[in-house]
Short mmCIF file of C-alpha atoms in Angstrom, two decimals:
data_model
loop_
_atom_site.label_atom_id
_atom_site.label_comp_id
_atom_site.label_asym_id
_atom_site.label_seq_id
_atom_site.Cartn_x
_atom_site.Cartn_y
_atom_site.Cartn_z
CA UNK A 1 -45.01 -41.68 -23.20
CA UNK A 2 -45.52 -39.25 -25.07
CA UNK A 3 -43.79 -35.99 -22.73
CA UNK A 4 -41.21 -38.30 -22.11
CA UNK A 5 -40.16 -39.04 -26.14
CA UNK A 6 -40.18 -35.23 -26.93
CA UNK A 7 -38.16 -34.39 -23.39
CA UNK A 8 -35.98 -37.27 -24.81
CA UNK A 9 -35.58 -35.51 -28.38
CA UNK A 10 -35.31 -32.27 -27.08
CA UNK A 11 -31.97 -33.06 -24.82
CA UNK A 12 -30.53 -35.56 -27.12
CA UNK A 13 -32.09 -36.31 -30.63
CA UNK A 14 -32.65 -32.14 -31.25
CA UNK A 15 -29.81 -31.00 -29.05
CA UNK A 16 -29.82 -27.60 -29.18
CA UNK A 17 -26.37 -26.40 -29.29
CA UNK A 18 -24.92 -29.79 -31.22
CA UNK A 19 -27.29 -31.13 -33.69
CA UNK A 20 -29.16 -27.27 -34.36
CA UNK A 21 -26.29 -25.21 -33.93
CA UNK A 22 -28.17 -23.03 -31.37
CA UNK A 23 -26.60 -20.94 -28.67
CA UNK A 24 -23.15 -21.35 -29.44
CA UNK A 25 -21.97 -18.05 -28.29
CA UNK A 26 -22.21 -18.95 -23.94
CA UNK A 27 -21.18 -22.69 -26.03
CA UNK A 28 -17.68 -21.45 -26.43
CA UNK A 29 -17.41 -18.78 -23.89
CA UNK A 30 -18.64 -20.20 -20.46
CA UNK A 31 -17.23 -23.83 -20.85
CA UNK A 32 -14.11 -22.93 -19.15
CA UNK A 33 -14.92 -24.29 -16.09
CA UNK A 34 -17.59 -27.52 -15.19
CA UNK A 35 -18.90 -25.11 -12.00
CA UNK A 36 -19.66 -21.71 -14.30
CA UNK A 37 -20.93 -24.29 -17.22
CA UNK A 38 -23.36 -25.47 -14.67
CA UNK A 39 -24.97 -22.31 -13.12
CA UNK A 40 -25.01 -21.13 -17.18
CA UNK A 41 -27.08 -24.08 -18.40
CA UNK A 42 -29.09 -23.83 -15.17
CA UNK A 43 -29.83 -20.25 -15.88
CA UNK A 44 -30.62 -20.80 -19.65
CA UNK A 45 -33.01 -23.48 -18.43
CA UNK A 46 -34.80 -21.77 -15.99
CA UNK A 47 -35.25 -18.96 -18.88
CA UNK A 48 -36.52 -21.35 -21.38
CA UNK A 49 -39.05 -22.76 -19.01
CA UNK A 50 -40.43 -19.63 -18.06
CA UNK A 51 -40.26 -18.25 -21.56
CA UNK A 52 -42.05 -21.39 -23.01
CA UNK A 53 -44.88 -21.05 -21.08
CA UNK A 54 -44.67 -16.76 -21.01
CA UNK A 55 -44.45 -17.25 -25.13
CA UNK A 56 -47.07 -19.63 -25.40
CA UNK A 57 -49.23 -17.46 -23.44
CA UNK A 58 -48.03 -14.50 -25.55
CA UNK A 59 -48.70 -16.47 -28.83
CA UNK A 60 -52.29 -17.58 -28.22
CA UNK A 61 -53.89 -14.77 -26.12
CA UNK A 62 -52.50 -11.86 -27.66
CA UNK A 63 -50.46 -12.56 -30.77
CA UNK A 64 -53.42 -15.18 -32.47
CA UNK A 65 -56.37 -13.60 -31.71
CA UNK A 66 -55.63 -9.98 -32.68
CA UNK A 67 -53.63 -11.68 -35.80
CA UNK A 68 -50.49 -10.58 -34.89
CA UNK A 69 -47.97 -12.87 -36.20
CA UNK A 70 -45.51 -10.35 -37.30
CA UNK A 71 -44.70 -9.27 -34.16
CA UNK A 72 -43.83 -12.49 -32.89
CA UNK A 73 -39.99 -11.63 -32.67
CA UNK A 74 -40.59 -8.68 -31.20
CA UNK A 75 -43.00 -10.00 -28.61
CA UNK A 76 -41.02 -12.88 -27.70
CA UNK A 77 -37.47 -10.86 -27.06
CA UNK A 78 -39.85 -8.84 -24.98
CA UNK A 79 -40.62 -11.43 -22.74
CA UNK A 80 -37.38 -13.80 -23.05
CA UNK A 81 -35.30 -9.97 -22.12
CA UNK A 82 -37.64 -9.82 -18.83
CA UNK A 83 -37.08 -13.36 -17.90
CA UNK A 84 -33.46 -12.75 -18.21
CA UNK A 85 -33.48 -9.49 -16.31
CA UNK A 86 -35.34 -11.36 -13.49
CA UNK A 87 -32.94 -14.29 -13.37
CA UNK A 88 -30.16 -11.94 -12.80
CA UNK A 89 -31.82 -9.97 -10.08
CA UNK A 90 -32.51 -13.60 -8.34
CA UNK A 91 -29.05 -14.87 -9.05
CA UNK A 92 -27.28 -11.23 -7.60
CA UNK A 93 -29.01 -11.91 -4.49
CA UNK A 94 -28.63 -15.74 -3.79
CA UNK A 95 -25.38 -16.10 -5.43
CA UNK A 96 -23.14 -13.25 -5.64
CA UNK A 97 -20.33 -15.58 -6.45
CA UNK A 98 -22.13 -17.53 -9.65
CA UNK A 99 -22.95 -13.86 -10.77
CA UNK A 100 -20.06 -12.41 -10.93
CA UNK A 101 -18.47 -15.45 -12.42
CA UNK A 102 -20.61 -15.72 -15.16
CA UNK A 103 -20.16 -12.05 -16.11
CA UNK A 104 -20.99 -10.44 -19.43
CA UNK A 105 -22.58 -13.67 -20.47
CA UNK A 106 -25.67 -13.83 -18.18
CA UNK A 107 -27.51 -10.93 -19.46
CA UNK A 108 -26.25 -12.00 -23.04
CA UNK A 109 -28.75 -15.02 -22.30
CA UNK A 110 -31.40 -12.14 -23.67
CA UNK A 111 -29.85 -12.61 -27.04
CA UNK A 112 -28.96 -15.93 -26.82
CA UNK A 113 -30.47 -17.80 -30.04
CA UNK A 114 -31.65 -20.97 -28.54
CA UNK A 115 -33.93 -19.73 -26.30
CA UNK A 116 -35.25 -17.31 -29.32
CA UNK A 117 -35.18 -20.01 -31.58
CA UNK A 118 -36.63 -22.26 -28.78
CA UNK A 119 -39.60 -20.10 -28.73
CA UNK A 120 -40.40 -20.40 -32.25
CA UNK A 121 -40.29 -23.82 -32.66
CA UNK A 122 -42.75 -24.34 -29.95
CA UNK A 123 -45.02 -22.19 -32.38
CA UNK A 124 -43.91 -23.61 -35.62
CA UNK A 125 -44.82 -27.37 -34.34
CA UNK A 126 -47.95 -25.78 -32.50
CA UNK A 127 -47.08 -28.02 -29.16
CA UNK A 128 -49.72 -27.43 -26.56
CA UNK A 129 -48.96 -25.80 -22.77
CA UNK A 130 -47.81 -29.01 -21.02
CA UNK A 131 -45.72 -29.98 -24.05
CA UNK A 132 -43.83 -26.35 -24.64
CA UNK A 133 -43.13 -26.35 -20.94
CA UNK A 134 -41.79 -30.45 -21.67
CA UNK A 135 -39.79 -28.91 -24.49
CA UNK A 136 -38.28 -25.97 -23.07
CA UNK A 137 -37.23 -28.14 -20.22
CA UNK A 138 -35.34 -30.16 -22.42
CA UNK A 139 -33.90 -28.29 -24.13
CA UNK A 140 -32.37 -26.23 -21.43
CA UNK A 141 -30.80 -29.64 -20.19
CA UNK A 142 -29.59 -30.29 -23.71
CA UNK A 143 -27.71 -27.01 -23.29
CA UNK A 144 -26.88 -27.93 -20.30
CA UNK A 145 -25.81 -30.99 -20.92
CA UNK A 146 -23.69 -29.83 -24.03
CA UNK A 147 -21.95 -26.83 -22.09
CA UNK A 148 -20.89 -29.77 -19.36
CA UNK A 149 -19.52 -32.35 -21.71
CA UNK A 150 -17.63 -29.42 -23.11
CA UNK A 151 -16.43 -27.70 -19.78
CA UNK A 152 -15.69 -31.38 -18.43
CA UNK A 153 -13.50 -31.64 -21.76
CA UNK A 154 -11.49 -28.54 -21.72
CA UNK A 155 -10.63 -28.33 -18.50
CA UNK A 156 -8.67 -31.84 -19.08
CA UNK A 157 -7.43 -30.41 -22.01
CA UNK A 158 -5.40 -27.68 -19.44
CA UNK A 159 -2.61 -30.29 -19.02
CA UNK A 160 -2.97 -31.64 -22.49
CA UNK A 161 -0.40 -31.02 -24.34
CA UNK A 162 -1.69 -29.41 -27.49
CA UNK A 163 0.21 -28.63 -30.44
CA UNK A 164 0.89 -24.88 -30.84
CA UNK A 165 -1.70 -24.03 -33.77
CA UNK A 166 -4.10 -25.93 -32.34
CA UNK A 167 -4.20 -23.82 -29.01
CA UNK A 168 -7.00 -21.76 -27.48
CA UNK A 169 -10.12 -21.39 -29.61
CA UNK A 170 -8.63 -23.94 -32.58
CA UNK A 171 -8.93 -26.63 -30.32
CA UNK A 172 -12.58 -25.71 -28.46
CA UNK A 173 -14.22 -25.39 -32.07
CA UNK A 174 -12.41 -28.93 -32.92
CA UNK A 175 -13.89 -30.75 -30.15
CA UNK A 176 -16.97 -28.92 -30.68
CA UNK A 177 -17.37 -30.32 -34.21
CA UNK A 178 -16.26 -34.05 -32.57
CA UNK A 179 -19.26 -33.70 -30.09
CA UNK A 180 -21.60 -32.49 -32.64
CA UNK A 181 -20.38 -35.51 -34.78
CA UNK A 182 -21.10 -37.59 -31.44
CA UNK A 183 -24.51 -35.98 -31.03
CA UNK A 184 -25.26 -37.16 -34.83
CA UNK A 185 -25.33 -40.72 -33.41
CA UNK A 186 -28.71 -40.02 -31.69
CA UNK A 187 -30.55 -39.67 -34.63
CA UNK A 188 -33.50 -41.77 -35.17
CA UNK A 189 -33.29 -42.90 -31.31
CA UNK A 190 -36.85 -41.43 -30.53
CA UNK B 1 -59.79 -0.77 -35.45
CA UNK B 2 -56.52 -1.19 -37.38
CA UNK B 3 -54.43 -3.37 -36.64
CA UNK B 4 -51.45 -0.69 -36.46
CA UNK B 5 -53.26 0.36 -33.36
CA UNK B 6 -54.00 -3.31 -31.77
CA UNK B 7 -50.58 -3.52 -32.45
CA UNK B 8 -49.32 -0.78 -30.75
CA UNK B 9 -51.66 -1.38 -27.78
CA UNK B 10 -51.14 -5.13 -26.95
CA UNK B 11 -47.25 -4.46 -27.47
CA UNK B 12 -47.51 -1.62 -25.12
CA UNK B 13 -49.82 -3.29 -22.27
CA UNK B 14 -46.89 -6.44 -22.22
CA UNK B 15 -44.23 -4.10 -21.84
CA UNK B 16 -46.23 -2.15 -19.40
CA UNK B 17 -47.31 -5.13 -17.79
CA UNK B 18 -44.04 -6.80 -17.88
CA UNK B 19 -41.80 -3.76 -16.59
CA UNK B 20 -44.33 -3.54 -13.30
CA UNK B 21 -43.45 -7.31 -12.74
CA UNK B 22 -39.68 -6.33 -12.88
CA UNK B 23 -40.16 -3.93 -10.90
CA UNK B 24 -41.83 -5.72 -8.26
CA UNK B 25 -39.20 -8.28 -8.38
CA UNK B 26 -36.13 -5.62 -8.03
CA UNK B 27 -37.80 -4.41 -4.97
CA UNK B 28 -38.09 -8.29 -3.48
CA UNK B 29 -34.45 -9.15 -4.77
CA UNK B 30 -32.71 -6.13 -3.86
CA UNK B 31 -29.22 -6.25 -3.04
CA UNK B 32 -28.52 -4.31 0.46
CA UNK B 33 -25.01 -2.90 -0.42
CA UNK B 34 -22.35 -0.79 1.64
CA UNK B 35 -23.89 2.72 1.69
CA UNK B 36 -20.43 3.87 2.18
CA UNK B 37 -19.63 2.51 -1.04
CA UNK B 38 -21.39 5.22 -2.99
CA UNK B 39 -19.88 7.80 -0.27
CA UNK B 40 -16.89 6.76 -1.09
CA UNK B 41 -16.87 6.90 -4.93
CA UNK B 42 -18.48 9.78 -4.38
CA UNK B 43 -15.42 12.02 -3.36
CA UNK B 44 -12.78 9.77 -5.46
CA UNK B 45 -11.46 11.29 -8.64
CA UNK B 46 -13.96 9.69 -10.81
CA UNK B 47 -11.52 8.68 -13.33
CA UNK B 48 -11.47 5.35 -13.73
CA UNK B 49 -7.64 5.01 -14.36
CA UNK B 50 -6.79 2.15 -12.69
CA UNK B 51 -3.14 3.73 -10.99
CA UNK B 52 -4.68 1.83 -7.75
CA UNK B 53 -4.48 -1.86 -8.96
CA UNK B 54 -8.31 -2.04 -8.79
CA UNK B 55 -11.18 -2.35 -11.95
CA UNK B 56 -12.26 1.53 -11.35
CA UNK B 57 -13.27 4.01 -8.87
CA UNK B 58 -16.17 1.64 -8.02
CA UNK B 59 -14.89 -1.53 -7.19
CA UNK B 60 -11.69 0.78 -5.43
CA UNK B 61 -14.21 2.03 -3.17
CA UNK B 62 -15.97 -1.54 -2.72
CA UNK B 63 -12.58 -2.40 -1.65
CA UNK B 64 -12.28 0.29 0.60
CA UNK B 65 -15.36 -0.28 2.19
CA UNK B 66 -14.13 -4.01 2.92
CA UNK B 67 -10.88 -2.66 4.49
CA UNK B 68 -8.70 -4.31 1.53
CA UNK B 69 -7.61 -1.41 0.22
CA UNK B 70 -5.22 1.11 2.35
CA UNK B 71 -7.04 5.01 2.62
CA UNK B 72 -4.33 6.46 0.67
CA UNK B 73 -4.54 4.06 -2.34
CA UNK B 74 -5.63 6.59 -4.92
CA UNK B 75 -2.61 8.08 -6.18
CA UNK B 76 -4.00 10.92 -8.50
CA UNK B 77 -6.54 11.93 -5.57
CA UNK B 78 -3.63 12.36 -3.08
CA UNK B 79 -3.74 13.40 0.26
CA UNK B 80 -7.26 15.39 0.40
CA UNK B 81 -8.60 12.21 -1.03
CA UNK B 82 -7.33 10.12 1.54
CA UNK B 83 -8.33 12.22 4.23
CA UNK B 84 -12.33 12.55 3.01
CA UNK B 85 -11.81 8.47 2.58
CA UNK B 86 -10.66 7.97 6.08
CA UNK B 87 -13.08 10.54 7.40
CA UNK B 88 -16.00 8.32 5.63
CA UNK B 89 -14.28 4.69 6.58
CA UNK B 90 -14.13 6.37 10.49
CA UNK B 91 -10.35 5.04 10.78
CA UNK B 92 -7.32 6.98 10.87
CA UNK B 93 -5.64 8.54 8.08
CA UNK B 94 -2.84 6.26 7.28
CA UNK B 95 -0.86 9.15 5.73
CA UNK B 96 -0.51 9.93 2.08
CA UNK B 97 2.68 9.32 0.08
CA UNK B 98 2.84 11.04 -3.30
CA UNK B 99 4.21 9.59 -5.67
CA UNK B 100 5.69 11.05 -8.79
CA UNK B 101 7.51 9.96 -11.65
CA UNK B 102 11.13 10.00 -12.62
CA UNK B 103 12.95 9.90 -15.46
CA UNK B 104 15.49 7.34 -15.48
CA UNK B 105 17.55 8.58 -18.43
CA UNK B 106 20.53 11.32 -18.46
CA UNK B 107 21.83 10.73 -21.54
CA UNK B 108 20.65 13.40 -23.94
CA UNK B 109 21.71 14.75 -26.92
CA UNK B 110 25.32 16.55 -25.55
CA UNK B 111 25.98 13.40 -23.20
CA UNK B 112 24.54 10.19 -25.92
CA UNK B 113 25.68 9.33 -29.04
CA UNK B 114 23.55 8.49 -31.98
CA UNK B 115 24.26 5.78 -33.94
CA UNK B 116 21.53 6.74 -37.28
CA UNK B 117 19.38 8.94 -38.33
CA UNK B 118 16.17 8.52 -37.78
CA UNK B 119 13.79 10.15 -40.09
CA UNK B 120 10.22 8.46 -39.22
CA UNK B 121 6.94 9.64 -37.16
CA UNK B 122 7.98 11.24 -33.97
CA UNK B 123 6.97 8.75 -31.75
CA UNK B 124 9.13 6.80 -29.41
CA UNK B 125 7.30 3.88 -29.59
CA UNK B 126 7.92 3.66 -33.70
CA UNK B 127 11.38 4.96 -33.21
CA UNK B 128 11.72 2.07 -31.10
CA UNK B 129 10.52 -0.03 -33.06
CA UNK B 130 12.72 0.84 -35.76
CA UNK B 131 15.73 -1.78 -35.31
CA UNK B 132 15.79 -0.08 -31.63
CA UNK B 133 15.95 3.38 -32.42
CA UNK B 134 18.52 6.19 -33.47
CA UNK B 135 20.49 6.03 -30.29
CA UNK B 136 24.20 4.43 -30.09
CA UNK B 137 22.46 3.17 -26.42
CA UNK B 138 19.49 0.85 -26.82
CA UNK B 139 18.44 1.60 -23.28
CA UNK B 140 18.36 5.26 -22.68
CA UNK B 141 15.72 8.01 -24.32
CA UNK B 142 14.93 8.20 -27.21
CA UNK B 143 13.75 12.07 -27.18
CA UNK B 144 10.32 11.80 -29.10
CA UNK B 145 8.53 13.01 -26.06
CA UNK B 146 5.76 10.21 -26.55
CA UNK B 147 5.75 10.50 -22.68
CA UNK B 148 4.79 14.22 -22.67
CA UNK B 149 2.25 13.68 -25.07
CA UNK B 150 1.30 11.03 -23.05
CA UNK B 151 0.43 13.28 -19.81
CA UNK B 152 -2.83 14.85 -19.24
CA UNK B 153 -2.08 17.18 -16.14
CA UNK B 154 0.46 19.70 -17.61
CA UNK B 155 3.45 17.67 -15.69
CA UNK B 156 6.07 16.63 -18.22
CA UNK B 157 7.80 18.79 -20.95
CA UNK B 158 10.91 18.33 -23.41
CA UNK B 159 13.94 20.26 -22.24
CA UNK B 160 16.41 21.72 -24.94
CA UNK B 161 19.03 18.44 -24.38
CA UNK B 162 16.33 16.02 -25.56
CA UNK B 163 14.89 14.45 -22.14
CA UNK B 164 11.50 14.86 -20.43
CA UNK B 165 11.59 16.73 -17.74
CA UNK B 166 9.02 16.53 -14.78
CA UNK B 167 6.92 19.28 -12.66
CA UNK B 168 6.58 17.00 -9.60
CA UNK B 169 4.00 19.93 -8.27
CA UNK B 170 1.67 18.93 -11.29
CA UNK B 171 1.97 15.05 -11.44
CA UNK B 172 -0.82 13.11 -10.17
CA UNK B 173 1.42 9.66 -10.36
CA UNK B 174 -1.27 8.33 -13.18
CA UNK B 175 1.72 5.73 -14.77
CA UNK B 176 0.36 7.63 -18.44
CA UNK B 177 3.89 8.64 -19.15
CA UNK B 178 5.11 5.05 -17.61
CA UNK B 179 2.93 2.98 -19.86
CA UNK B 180 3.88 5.71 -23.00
CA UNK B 181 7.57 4.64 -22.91
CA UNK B 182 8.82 2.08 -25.02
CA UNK B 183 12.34 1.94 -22.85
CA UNK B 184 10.36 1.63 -19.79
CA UNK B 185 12.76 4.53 -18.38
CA UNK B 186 9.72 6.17 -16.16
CA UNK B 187 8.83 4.95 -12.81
CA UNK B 188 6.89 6.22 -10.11
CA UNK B 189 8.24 6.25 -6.64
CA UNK B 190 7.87 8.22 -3.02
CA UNK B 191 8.01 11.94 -3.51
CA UNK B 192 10.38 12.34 -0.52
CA UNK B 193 13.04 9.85 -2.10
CA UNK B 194 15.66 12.57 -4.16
CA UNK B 195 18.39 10.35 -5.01
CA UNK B 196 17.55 8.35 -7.97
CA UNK B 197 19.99 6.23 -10.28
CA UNK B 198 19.19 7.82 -13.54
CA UNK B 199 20.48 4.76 -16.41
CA UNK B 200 18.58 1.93 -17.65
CA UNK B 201 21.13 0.68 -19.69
CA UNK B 202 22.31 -3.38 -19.09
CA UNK B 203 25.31 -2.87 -21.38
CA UNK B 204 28.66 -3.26 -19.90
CA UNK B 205 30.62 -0.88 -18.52
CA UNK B 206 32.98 -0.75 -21.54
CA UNK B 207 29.46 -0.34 -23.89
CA UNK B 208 27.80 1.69 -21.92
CA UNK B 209 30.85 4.35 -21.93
CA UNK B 210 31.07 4.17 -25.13
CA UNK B 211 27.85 5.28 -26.10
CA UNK B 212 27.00 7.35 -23.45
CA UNK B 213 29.11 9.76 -20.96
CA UNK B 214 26.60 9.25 -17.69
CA UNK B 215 25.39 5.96 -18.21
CA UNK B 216 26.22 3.32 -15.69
CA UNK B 217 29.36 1.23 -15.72
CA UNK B 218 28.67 -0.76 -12.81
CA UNK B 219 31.92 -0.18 -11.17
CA UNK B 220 30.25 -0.90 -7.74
CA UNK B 221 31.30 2.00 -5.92
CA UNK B 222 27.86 3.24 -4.78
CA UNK B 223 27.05 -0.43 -3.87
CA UNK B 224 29.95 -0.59 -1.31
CA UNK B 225 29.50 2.75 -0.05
CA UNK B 226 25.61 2.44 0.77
CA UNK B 227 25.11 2.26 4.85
CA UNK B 228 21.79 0.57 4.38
CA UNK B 229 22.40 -1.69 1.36
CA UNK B 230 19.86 0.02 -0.51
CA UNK B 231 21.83 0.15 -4.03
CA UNK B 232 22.86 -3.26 -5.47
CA UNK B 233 24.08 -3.85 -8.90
CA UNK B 234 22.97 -6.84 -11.29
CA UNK B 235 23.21 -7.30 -15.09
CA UNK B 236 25.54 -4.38 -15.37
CA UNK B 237 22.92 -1.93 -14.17
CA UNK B 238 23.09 -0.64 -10.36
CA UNK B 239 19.61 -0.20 -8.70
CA UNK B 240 18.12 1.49 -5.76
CA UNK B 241 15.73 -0.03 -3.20
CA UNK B 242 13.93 3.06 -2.71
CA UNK B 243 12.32 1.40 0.61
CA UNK B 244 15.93 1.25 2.07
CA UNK B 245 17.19 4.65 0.88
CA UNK B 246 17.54 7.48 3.58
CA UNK B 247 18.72 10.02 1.02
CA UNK B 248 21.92 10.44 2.80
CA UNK B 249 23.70 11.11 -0.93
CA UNK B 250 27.24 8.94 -0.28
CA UNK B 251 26.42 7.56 -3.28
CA UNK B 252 26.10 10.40 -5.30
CA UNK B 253 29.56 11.81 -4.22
CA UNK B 254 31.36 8.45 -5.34
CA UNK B 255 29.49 7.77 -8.52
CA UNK B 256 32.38 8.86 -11.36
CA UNK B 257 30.01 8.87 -14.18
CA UNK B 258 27.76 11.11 -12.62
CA UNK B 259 24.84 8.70 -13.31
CA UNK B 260 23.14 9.08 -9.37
CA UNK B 261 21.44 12.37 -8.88
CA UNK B 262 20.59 14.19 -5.91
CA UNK B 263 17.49 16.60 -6.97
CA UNK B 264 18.26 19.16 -4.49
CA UNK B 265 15.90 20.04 -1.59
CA UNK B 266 15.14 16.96 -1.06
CA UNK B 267 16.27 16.13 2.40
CA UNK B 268 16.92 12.65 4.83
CA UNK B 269 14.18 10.54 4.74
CA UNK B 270 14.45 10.22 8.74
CA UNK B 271 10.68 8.64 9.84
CA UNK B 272 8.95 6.67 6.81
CA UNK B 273 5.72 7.88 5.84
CA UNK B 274 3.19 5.05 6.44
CA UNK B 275 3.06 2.93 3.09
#
């Protein structure tokens, strides 16, 4: 019960984009469209897996026993910047279309904070293997699940017919903060 | 050991380490594209403008490659380019039509009045800006020569009445001078077309005469006489279908203002070069 309360808390309770305010850069700029929103969470999950375990690795074979801590940052971009690199050379080949529609914002997955900040809570809470790799999974469907809801919203919103100042980004960062209020309800669930 | 040095190592060895697994996976992923695609960007300009509708040089040749794009779509590379492109592609050169630019403006400072003076930066676009500029016509030139400045290949220059003038031998058709202009009196067209309506101006007749001596007054003369229907006049503005025009200069005879030119040597257009 125990994988399934902290898979729980990481896509709901913790959301990563709505209750820690992580990753909201791809948050605002790929949640045009439910299709894009979907390959971009899928992507960001697929990272954080991999870089859950490759950071966990990192952390307690090289990091701990040479007491390294300081260069956890710069170990952990290291590895998240690979993972990324990889996921676009899989994605270019299998899906030229997803690629090209996600653009600018699939290598910016490299700098995207929640898998970076992802990566250091796993260290902070000192999870074990199967547990990071429970986490990161989670919390890549958080993000997913956040950048959906979102998509799902504003592409409604197309015919909507929104008051002038409100139009554009006013609008996305409103509904944003009305998720994130949403998201609030959760707490205390697990 | 210090722990600089354990640093430096263990950092090193995961880069190393990780960059050989990247590698390893760009060999196993690799994308098989068009070798003709690099061939072909290869002997384009390089420039990146954008005069052929397309992102860059790169995704003009991807297009090429597909068959999307026609041969002779880069206009600054002209007809060598198109050649080496068919040559590449294995097709048939498609024929090149330059284009160049025209000025479609007469009224300088003997023929235009001005209605101010205009004292600011020498810049059309400001000038324009400026509650429309220091010209009696708000359509015509406004003789800053933001265009010239504007063009990178030597082709444009300022002649003493106040218009840009072009050296069709030196224009590459790049739209520089077309995007410069405030007015939007610059257009690119066919270099075999030599009769060009040279007014802007969507003033009436009565307005435009008053503020200019060769802008158009849409009397509709050059309509009527056209054998091909190539000249039709809305808004108070006649315009020429350049597609339908065979140069055959009936229009230039009848216009009274003098506003359609004939640039001389410029012949029939008999057989359309290929588009």
């Amino acid at each position: 019960m125990n994988f399934f309360f902290l898979f729980l808390s990481a896509i709901l309770v913790n959301n990563f984009v709505l209750v820690q305010f992580l990753g909201i850069c791809p948050f605002i700029g790929v949640s045009k469209q439910i299709e894009t929103s979907i390959g971009m969470g899928l992507a960001t999950t697929f990272v954080m897996v991999v870089a859950s375990a490759a950071t966990w690795l990192v952390q307690h074979f090289i990091l701990e026993p040479f007491n390294l801590p300081f260069l956890q940052n710069v170990a952990f971009i290291l590895v998240i910047a690979s993972m990324v690199q990889l996921v676009e050379m899989f994605l270019r080949k299998t899906s030229p279309n997803l690629y090209n529609a996600m653009g600018i914002y699939l290598p910016l997955i490299t700098t995207n904070c929640a898998i970076l900040g992802m990566a250091l809570i796993l260290v902070l809470r000192s999870y074990a293997f199967g547990e990071s790799l429970v986490y990161g999974l989670g919390a890549g469907l958080g993000f997913t699940l956040a950048l959906v809801l979102m998509a799902g919203i504003r592409e409604e919103l197309k015919f909507a017919d929104i008051p002038k100042p409100f139009q554009g980004a006013g609008i996305a960062f409103i509904l944003a903060g009305l998720l994130s209020l949403a998201f609030s309800g959760f707490a205390g669930l697990v | 050991m210090s722990n600089t040095l354990v640093s430096m190592i263990s950092m090193g060895v995961l880069g190393i380490g990780l960059s050989i697994a990247l590698v390893i996976a760009s060999k196993k992923f690799a994308v098989e594209s068009d070798p003709r695609v690099d061939d072909l960007e290869g002997v384009l300009p390089g420039a990146n403008c954008g005069a052929c509708g397309y992102a860059g040089c790169r995704s003009f040749a991807e297009a090429l490659a597909t068959g999307e794009a026609p041969t002779n779509g880069c206009p600054v590379g002209g007809a060598s380019v198109a050649e080496l492109v068919a040559k590449i592609l294995g097709v048939s050169n498609s024929g090149f039509s330059r284009n160049v630019a025209q000025v479609l403006c007469k009224g300088g400072c003997a023929e235009a009045s001005q209605r101010a003076d205009y004292d600011g930066p020498q810049d059309c676009r400001i000038a324009h800006m400026t509650q429309g500029g220091d010209k009696g016509c708000t359509y015509g030139c406004l003789g800053c020569g933001t265009c010239v400045a504007a063009c990178n290949f030597d082709a444009m220059a300022m002649n003493e009445n106040g218009l840009p003038m072009i050296f069709e031998d030196n224009c590459t058709a790049c739209g520089a001078c077309v995007a410069a202009c405030p007015r939007d009196i610059i257009i690119l067209t066919g270099e075999e077309y030599g009769v060009h309506i040279r007014c802007r101006s969507h003033a009436s007749g009565r307005e435009a005469r008053q503020v200019c001596i060769v802008g158009c007054i849409a009397c509709r003369r050059c309509e009527k006489v056209c054998p091909t229907g190539a000249i039709t006049v809305e808004n108070n503005l006649a315009e020429i279908n350049y597609d339908k025009c065979i140069v055959c200069r009936k229009c230039v005879e009848v216009c009274p203002v003098n506003t359609i030119e004939w640039q001389e040597g410029k012949g029939p257009v008999r057989q359309k070069v290929g588009a």
